[in-house]
């Protein structure tokens, strides 16, 4: 979302390349805009960066980018794409993805809301919270556009309010906690 690239760069610049986690980036993309997000993020991470294709399995130490004109969910460890309905005035791709993440990953889910306008993500983080997952929200004063972080903070379910460069330390600690407490599905 608005200001999201800068926030993502700050996050990935301080994130280790080998955490055992997968990162799915859900942006608000103009249908006619050719995103250079993969090239821009590659300057800040050594993780593999993928433009999502329907049915793509989620692998650790990878970054996944939603393509334009698509909505995305995760189910059974795979990213599933559908065409975005052209007649829908209001699209909430982040809420849509977070809901599926909560159902698919439960307590292993982590939802991060970064800089942006509007309130997308604020409904979906409730699902992640209710599933026992971790909810991290960019501290609004550290965001270029504070609408999404403020809306997410106002839900009262954020576990942490952090600047993007502070997030990796908590992600790594959370990943260790999850490995110790929640067995992965076989």
Coordinates of N, CA and C in Angstrom, one line a residue:
X1 N 0.8 -1.2 0.0 CA 0.0 0.0 0.0 C 0.9 1.2 0.0
X2 N 0.3 2.4 0.1 CA 1.0 3.6 0.1 C 2.1 3.6 1.1
X3 N 3.3 3.9 0.7 CA 4.5 3.9 1.6 C 5.0 2.6 1.9
X4 N 4.3 1.5 1.4 CA 4.7 0.2 1.8 C 6.1 -0.3 1.3
X5 N 6.5 0.2 0.1 CA 7.8 -0.2 -0.4 C 8.9 0.2 0.6
X6 N 8.9 1.5 1.1 CA 9.9 2.0 2.0 C 9.8 1.1 3.3
X7 N 8.6 0.8 3.8 CA 8.5 0.0 5.0 C 9.1 -1.4 4.8
X8 N 8.8 -2.0 3.6 CA 9.3 -3.3 3.3 C 10.8 -3.3 3.2
X9 N 11.3 -2.3 2.6 CA 12.8 -2.2 2.5 C 13.4 -2.2 3.9
X10 N 12.9 -1.4 4.8 CA 13.4 -1.3 6.1 C 13.3 -2.6 6.8
X11 N 12.2 -3.3 6.6 CA 12.0 -4.6 7.3 C 13.0 -5.6 6.7
X12 N 13.1 -5.8 5.4 CA 13.9 -6.8 4.8 C 15.4 -6.5 5.0
X13 N 15.8 -5.3 5.1 CA 17.2 -4.9 5.3 C 17.8 -5.5 6.6
X14 N 16.9 -5.6 7.6 CA 17.4 -6.1 8.9 C 17.0 -7.5 9.2
X15 N 16.3 -8.2 8.2 CA 15.8 -9.5 8.4 C 16.9 -10.5 7.9
X16 N 17.2 -11.5 8.7 CA 18.2 -12.6 8.2 C 17.5 -13.3 7.1
X17 N 18.4 -13.8 6.2 CA 17.9 -14.5 5.0 C 17.4 -15.9 5.3
X18 N 17.8 -16.5 6.4 CA 17.5 -17.8 6.8 C 16.8 -17.8 8.1
X19 N 15.4 -17.7 8.1 CA 14.6 -17.7 9.3 C 13.7 -18.9 9.4
X20 N 13.6 -19.6 8.3 CA 12.6 -20.7 8.3 C 11.2 -20.3 8.0
X21 N 11.0 -19.0 7.8 CA 9.7 -18.4 7.6 C 9.5 -18.1 6.1
X22 N 8.3 -18.0 5.7 CA 7.9 -17.5 4.3 C 7.3 -16.2 4.5
X23 N 7.5 -15.3 3.6 CA 6.9 -13.9 3.6 C 6.0 -13.7 2.4
X24 N 4.7 -13.4 2.6 CA 3.8 -13.2 1.5 C 3.4 -11.7 1.6
X25 N 3.8 -11.0 0.5 CA 3.5 -9.6 0.4 C 2.3 -9.3 -0.4
X26 N 1.2 -8.8 0.3 CA 0.0 -8.5 -0.4 C -0.2 -7.0 -0.5
X27 N 0.0 -6.5 -1.7 CA -0.1 -5.0 -1.9 C -1.4 -4.7 -2.6
X28 N -1.7 -3.4 -2.5 CA -2.8 -2.8 -3.4 C -2.2 -2.4 -4.7
X29 N -2.4 -3.2 -5.7 CA -1.8 -2.9 -7.0 C -2.8 -2.3 -8.0
X30 N -2.3 -1.3 -8.7 CA -3.1 -0.8 -9.9 C -3.1 -1.9 -10.9
X31 N -4.3 -2.2 -11.6 CA -4.3 -3.3 -12.6 C -3.4 -3.0 -13.7
X32 N -3.0 -1.8 -14.0 CA -2.2 -1.5 -15.2 C -0.7 -1.2 -14.8
X33 N -0.4 -1.3 -13.5 CA 0.9 -1.0 -13.1 C 1.8 -2.2 -13.1
X34 N 3.0 -2.1 -13.8 CA 4.0 -3.2 -13.8 C 4.8 -3.0 -12.5
X35 N 4.7 -3.9 -11.6 CA 5.4 -3.8 -10.3 C 6.8 -4.2 -10.5
X36 N 7.7 -3.4 -9.9 CA 9.1 -3.8 -9.9 C 9.5 -4.2 -8.5
X37 N 8.5 -4.6 -7.7 CA 8.8 -4.9 -6.3 C 9.8 -6.0 -6.1
X38 N 9.8 -7.0 -7.0 CA 10.7 -8.1 -6.9 C 12.2 -7.6 -7.0
X39 N 12.4 -6.7 -8.0 CA 13.7 -6.2 -8.2 C 14.2 -5.3 -7.1
X40 N 13.2 -4.5 -6.6 CA 13.5 -3.6 -5.5 C 13.8 -4.3 -4.2
X41 N 13.0 -5.3 -3.9 CA 13.3 -6.1 -2.6 C 14.6 -6.9 -2.7
X42 N 14.9 -7.4 -3.9 CA 16.1 -8.2 -4.1 C 17.4 -7.4 -3.6
X43 N 17.3 -6.1 -3.6 CA 18.4 -5.2 -3.1 C 18.6 -5.3 -1.6
X44 N 17.5 -5.9 -0.9 CA 17.5 -5.8 0.5 C 17.4 -7.2 1.2
X45 N 17.4 -8.3 0.4 CA 17.3 -9.6 0.9 C 17.9 -10.6 0.0
X46 N 18.5 -11.7 0.5 CA 19.0 -12.7 -0.3 C 18.0 -13.9 -0.4
X47 N 16.8 -13.7 0.1 CA 15.8 -14.8 0.0 C 15.3 -14.8 -1.5
X48 N 14.8 -16.0 -1.9 CA 14.2 -16.1 -3.2 C 12.9 -15.3 -3.2
X49 N 12.7 -14.6 -4.3 CA 11.5 -13.8 -4.5 C 10.7 -14.3 -5.6
X50 N 9.4 -14.6 -5.4 CA 8.6 -15.2 -6.4 C 7.4 -14.3 -6.7
X51 N 7.0 -14.2 -7.9 CA 5.7 -13.7 -8.3 C 4.8 -14.9 -8.2
X52 N 3.7 -14.8 -7.5 CA 2.9 -16.0 -7.2 C 2.2 -16.4 -8.5
X53 N 2.2 -17.7 -8.6 CA 1.4 -18.4 -9.6 C 0.4 -19.3 -8.9
X54 N -0.7 -19.5 -9.5 CA -1.8 -20.3 -8.8 C -1.3 -21.7 -8.4
X55 N -1.5 -22.0 -7.1 CA -1.2 -23.3 -6.6 C 0.3 -23.5 -6.1
X56 N 1.0 -22.4 -6.2 CA 2.4 -22.4 -5.8 C 2.5 -22.8 -4.3
X57 N 3.4 -23.8 -4.0 CA 3.6 -24.1 -2.5 C 4.4 -23.0 -1.8
X58 N 4.1 -22.8 -0.6 CA 4.8 -21.9 0.3 C 6.0 -22.6 0.9
X59 N 7.2 -22.0 0.6 CA 8.5 -22.6 1.1 C 9.2 -21.7 2.0
X60 N 9.9 -22.2 3.0 CA 10.6 -21.3 3.9 C 11.7 -20.5 3.2
X61 N 12.1 -19.4 3.8 CA 13.1 -18.5 3.4 C 12.8 -18.0 1.9
X62 N 11.6 -17.7 1.7 CA 11.1 -17.2 0.4 C 10.2 -16.0 0.6
X63 N 10.1 -15.1 -0.4 CA 9.2 -14.0 -0.4 C 8.3 -14.2 -1.6
X64 N 7.0 -14.0 -1.4 CA 6.0 -14.2 -2.4 C 5.2 -12.9 -2.7
X65 N 5.1 -12.5 -3.9 CA 4.4 -11.2 -4.3 C 3.1 -11.5 -5.0
X66 N 2.0 -10.9 -4.6 CA 0.7 -11.0 -5.3 C 0.8 -10.3 -6.7
X67 N 0.3 -11.0 -7.7 CA 0.3 -10.3 -9.0 C -0.9 -9.4 -9.1
X68 N -0.8 -8.4 -10.0 CA -2.0 -7.5 -10.2 C -3.2 -8.2 -10.7
X69 N -4.4 -7.6 -10.4 CA -5.7 -8.1 -10.8 C -6.0 -9.5 -10.2
X70 N -5.4 -9.8 -9.1 CA -5.7 -11.1 -8.4 C -6.0 -10.9 -7.0
X71 N -6.7 -11.8 -6.4 CA -6.9 -12.0 -5.0 C -6.2 -13.3 -4.6
X72 N -5.8 -13.4 -3.4 CA -5.0 -14.5 -3.1 C -5.4 -15.0 -1.7
X73 N -5.4 -16.3 -1.5 CA -5.5 -17.0 -0.2 C -4.4 -18.0 -0.1
X74 N -4.3 -18.6 1.1 CA -3.4 -19.7 1.3 C -4.3 -20.8 1.8
X75 N -4.1 -22.0 1.3 CA -4.8 -23.2 1.7 C -3.9 -24.4 1.6
X76 N -3.9 -25.2 2.6 CA -3.0 -26.4 2.6 C -1.6 -26.1 2.2
X77 N -1.1 -24.9 2.6 CA 0.3 -24.6 2.3 C 0.5 -24.1 0.9
X78 N -0.5 -23.8 0.1 CA -0.4 -23.4 -1.2 C -1.0 -22.0 -1.4
X79 N -0.5 -21.2 -2.3 CA -1.1 -19.9 -2.6 C -2.0 -20.1 -3.8
X80 N -3.2 -19.7 -3.6 CA -4.3 -19.8 -4.6 C -4.7 -18.5 -5.1
X81 N -4.8 -18.3 -6.4 CA -5.2 -17.0 -7.0 C -6.5 -17.1 -7.6
X82 N -7.3 -16.0 -7.5 CA -8.5 -15.8 -8.3 C -8.5 -14.5 -8.9
X83 N -9.2 -14.3 -10.0 CA -9.3 -13.0 -10.6 C -10.1 -12.1 -9.7
X84 N -9.6 -10.8 -9.6 CA -10.3 -9.8 -8.9 C -11.6 -9.4 -9.7
X85 N -12.7 -9.4 -9.0 CA -13.9 -9.0 -9.7 C -13.8 -7.5 -10.1
X86 N -14.0 -7.2 -11.4 CA -13.8 -5.9 -11.9 C -14.9 -4.9 -11.4
X87 N -16.0 -5.4 -11.1 CA -17.1 -4.5 -10.6 C -17.1 -4.1 -9.2
X88 N -16.2 -4.8 -8.4 CA -16.1 -4.5 -7.0 C -15.4 -3.2 -6.7
X89 N -16.1 -2.3 -6.1 CA -15.6 -1.0 -5.8 C -14.5 -1.1 -4.7
X90 N -14.8 -1.8 -3.7 CA -14.0 -1.9 -2.5 C -13.3 -3.3 -2.5
X91 N -12.1 -3.4 -2.6 CA -11.3 -4.7 -2.5 C -10.5 -4.6 -1.3
X92 N -10.5 -5.7 -0.5 CA -9.8 -5.8 0.7 C -8.9 -7.0 0.6
X93 N -7.9 -7.0 -0.2 CA -7.0 -8.2 -0.4 C -6.2 -8.6 0.8
X94 N -5.9 -7.7 1.7 CA -5.1 -8.1 2.8 C -6.0 -8.8 3.9
X95 N -7.2 -8.2 4.1 CA -8.2 -8.9 5.0 C -8.4 -10.3 4.5
X96 N -8.7 -10.4 3.2 CA -9.0 -11.7 2.5 C -7.9 -12.7 2.8
X97 N -6.6 -12.3 2.6 CA -5.5 -13.2 2.8 C -5.3 -13.5 4.2
X98 N -5.4 -12.5 5.1 CA -5.2 -12.8 6.6 C -6.2 -13.8 7.1
X99 N -7.4 -13.7 6.6 CA -8.5 -14.7 7.1 C -8.0 -16.1 6.7
X100 N -7.6 -16.3 5.4 CA -7.2 -17.6 5.0 C -5.9 -18.1 5.7
X101 N -5.0 -17.1 6.0 CA -3.8 -17.5 6.8 C -4.2 -18.0 8.2
X102 N -5.1 -17.3 8.8 CA -5.5 -17.8 10.1 C -6.1 -19.2 10.1
X103 N -6.9 -19.5 9.1 CA -7.4 -20.8 8.9 C -6.4 -21.9 8.6
X104 N -5.4 -21.5 7.8 CA -4.4 -22.5 7.3 C -3.3 -22.7 8.3
X105 N -2.8 -21.6 9.0 CA -1.7 -21.7 9.8 C -2.0 -21.7 11.3
X106 N -3.2 -21.2 11.7 CA -3.5 -21.1 13.1 C -2.5 -20.3 13.9
X107 N -2.0 -20.9 15.0 CA -1.1 -20.3 15.9 C 0.3 -20.0 15.2
X108 N 0.6 -20.6 14.1 CA 1.8 -20.4 13.4 C 1.8 -19.1 12.5
X109 N 0.6 -18.5 12.4 CA 0.4 -17.4 11.5 C 1.0 -16.1 12.1
X110 N 1.5 -15.3 11.3 CA 2.0 -13.9 11.7 C 1.4 -12.9 10.7
X111 N 0.7 -12.0 11.1 CA 0.1 -10.9 10.3 C 0.9 -9.6 10.6
X112 N 1.4 -9.0 9.6 CA 2.1 -7.7 9.7 C 1.4 -6.6 8.9
X113 N 1.0 -5.5 9.5 CA 0.3 -4.4 8.8 C 1.3 -3.3 8.7
X114 N 1.7 -2.9 7.5 CA 2.6 -1.8 7.3 C 1.9 -0.5 6.7
X115 N 2.7 0.5 6.4 CA 2.2 1.7 5.9 C 1.2 1.6 4.8
X116 N 0.1 2.4 4.9 CA -0.9 2.4 3.8 C -2.1 3.3 4.2
X117 N -2.9 3.5 3.3 CA -4.1 4.3 3.5 C -5.3 3.3 3.7
X118 N -6.3 3.8 4.3 CA -7.5 3.0 4.5 C -7.4 2.0 5.7
X119 N -8.2 1.0 5.7 CA -8.3 0.1 6.8 C -8.1 -1.4 6.5
X120 N -7.7 -1.7 5.2 CA -7.5 -3.1 4.8 C -6.5 -3.7 5.8
X121 N -6.8 -4.9 6.2 CA -6.0 -5.7 7.2 C -6.6 -5.7 8.6
X122 N -7.4 -4.7 8.9 CA -7.9 -4.5 10.3 C -8.9 -5.6 10.6
X123 N -9.6 -6.1 9.7 CA -10.6 -7.2 10.0 C -9.8 -8.6 10.0
X124 N -8.9 -8.8 9.1 CA -8.2 -10.0 9.0 C -7.3 -10.3 10.2
X125 N -6.7 -9.2 10.8 CA -5.8 -9.4 11.9 C -6.6 -10.0 13.1
X126 N -7.9 -9.7 13.2 CA -8.7 -10.3 14.2 C -8.7 -11.8 14.1
X127 N -8.9 -12.3 12.9 CA -8.9 -13.7 12.7 C -7.5 -14.4 13.1
X128 N -6.4 -13.7 12.7 CA -5.1 -14.2 13.0 C -5.0 -14.2 14.6
X129 N -5.4 -13.1 15.2 CA -5.3 -13.1 16.7 C -6.2 -14.2 17.3
X130 N -7.4 -14.4 16.8 CA -8.3 -15.4 17.4 C -7.8 -16.8 17.2
X131 N -6.9 -17.0 16.1 CA -6.4 -18.3 15.9 C -5.1 -18.5 16.7
X132 N -4.7 -17.5 17.5 CA -3.5 -17.7 18.3 C -2.2 -17.2 17.7
X133 N -2.4 -16.6 16.5 CA -1.2 -16.1 15.8 C -0.7 -14.8 16.3
X134 N 0.4 -14.3 15.8 CA 1.0 -13.1 16.2 C 0.6 -11.9 15.2
X135 N 0.2 -10.8 15.8 CA -0.2 -9.6 15.0 C 0.8 -8.5 15.3
X136 N 1.5 -8.0 14.3 CA 2.5 -6.9 14.4 C 2.0 -5.8 13.5
X137 N 2.0 -4.6 14.1 CA 1.5 -3.4 13.3 C 2.7 -2.4 13.3
X138 N 2.9 -1.8 12.2 CA 3.9 -0.7 12.1 C 3.5 0.4 13.0
X139 N 4.4 0.9 13.8 CA 4.1 2.0 14.7 C 3.7 3.2 13.8
X140 N 2.5 3.7 14.0 CA 1.9 4.7 13.0 C 2.9 5.9 12.8
X141 N 3.6 6.4 13.8 CA 4.5 7.5 13.6 C 5.7 7.2 12.8
X142 N 6.0 5.9 12.5 CA 7.1 5.5 11.7 C 6.6 5.2 10.3
X143 N 5.3 5.4 10.0 CA 4.8 5.1 8.6 C 4.7 6.3 7.8
X144 N 4.9 6.2 6.5 CA 4.7 7.3 5.6 C 3.2 7.6 5.5
X145 N 2.4 6.6 5.5 CA 0.9 6.7 5.5 C 0.4 5.9 6.7
X146 N -0.2 6.6 7.6 CA -0.6 5.9 8.9 C -2.0 5.4 9.0
X147 N -2.8 5.4 7.9 CA -4.2 5.0 8.0 C -4.3 3.5 8.3
X148 N -3.6 2.6 7.6 CA -3.7 1.2 7.9 C -3.2 0.9 9.2
X149 N -2.0 1.4 9.6 CA -1.5 1.0 10.9 C -2.4 1.6 12.1
X150 N -2.9 2.8 11.9 CA -3.8 3.3 13.0 C -5.1 2.5 13.1
X151 N -5.6 2.1 11.9 CA -6.9 1.3 11.9 C -6.6 -0.1 12.6
X152 N -5.4 -0.7 12.3 CA -5.1 -1.9 12.9 C -4.8 -1.8 14.4
X153 N -4.1 -0.7 14.8 CA -3.9 -0.5 16.2 C -5.2 -0.3 16.9
X154 N -6.2 0.4 16.3 CA -7.5 0.6 17.0 C -8.3 -0.7 17.2
X155 N -8.0 -1.8 16.6 CA -8.7 -3.0 16.8 C -8.4 -3.5 18.2
X156 N -7.2 -3.2 18.8 CA -6.9 -3.7 20.1 C -6.3 -5.1 20.1
X157 N -6.1 -5.7 18.9 CA -5.5 -7.0 18.9 C -4.0 -7.1 18.5
X158 N -3.4 -6.0 18.3 CA -2.0 -6.0 17.9 C -1.2 -6.4 19.1
X159 N -0.3 -7.4 18.9 CA 0.6 -7.9 19.9 C 1.8 -6.9 20.1
X160 N 2.2 -6.3 18.9 CA 3.4 -5.5 18.9 C 3.2 -4.3 18.0
X161 N 3.6 -3.1 18.4 CA 3.6 -1.9 17.6 C 5.1 -1.6 17.4
X162 N 5.6 -1.7 16.2 CA 7.1 -1.6 16.0 C 7.4 -0.8 14.7
X163 N 8.5 -0.2 14.6 CA 9.1 0.4 13.4 C 9.5 -0.9 12.5
X164 N 9.5 -0.8 11.2 CA 9.8 -1.9 10.4 C 11.1 -2.6 10.7
X165 N 12.2 -1.8 11.0 CA 13.5 -2.4 11.3 C 13.5 -3.1 12.6
X166 N 12.5 -2.9 13.5 CA 12.4 -3.6 14.8 C 11.7 -4.9 14.7
X167 N 11.0 -5.1 13.6 CA 10.2 -6.3 13.4 C 11.0 -7.6 13.4
X168 N 12.1 -7.7 12.6 CA 12.8 -9.0 12.4 C 13.2 -9.6 13.7
X169 N 13.7 -8.9 14.7 CA 14.1 -9.5 16.0 C 12.9 -10.2 16.6
X170 N 11.7 -9.7 16.5 CA 10.6 -10.3 17.1 C 10.1 -11.5 16.3
X171 N 10.2 -11.4 15.0 CA 9.9 -12.5 14.1 C 10.7 -13.8 14.4
X172 N 12.0 -13.5 14.5 CA 13.0 -14.6 14.8 C 12.6 -15.3 16.1
X173 N 12.4 -14.5 17.2 CA 12.0 -15.0 18.5 C 10.7 -15.8 18.4
X174 N 9.8 -15.2 17.7 CA 8.5 -15.9 17.5 C 8.6 -17.3 16.8
X175 N 9.5 -17.3 15.8 CA 9.7 -18.5 15.0 C 10.3 -19.6 15.9
X176 N 11.2 -19.2 16.8 CA 11.8 -20.2 17.8 C 10.7 -20.7 18.7
X177 N 9.8 -19.8 19.2 CA 8.8 -20.2 20.1 C 7.8 -21.2 19.4
X178 N 7.5 -20.9 18.2 CA 6.6 -21.8 17.4 C 7.2 -23.2 17.2
X179 N 8.5 -23.2 16.8 CA 9.2 -24.5 16.6 C 9.1 -25.3 17.9
X180 N 9.3 -24.6 19.0 CA 9.3 -25.4 20.3 C 7.9 -25.8 20.8
X181 N 6.8 -25.0 20.4 CA 5.5 -25.2 21.0 C 4.5 -25.9 20.1
X182 N 4.6 -25.6 18.8 CA 3.6 -26.0 17.8 C 4.2 -27.0 16.8
X183 N 3.8 -28.2 16.9 CA 4.4 -29.2 15.9 C 3.9 -28.8 14.5
X184 N 4.8 -28.9 13.5 CA 4.3 -28.7 12.1 C 3.5 -29.8 11.6
X185 N 2.5 -29.6 10.8 CA 1.7 -30.7 10.2 C 2.6 -31.6 9.4
X186 N 2.3 -32.9 9.4 CA 3.2 -33.8 8.6 C 2.5 -34.1 7.3

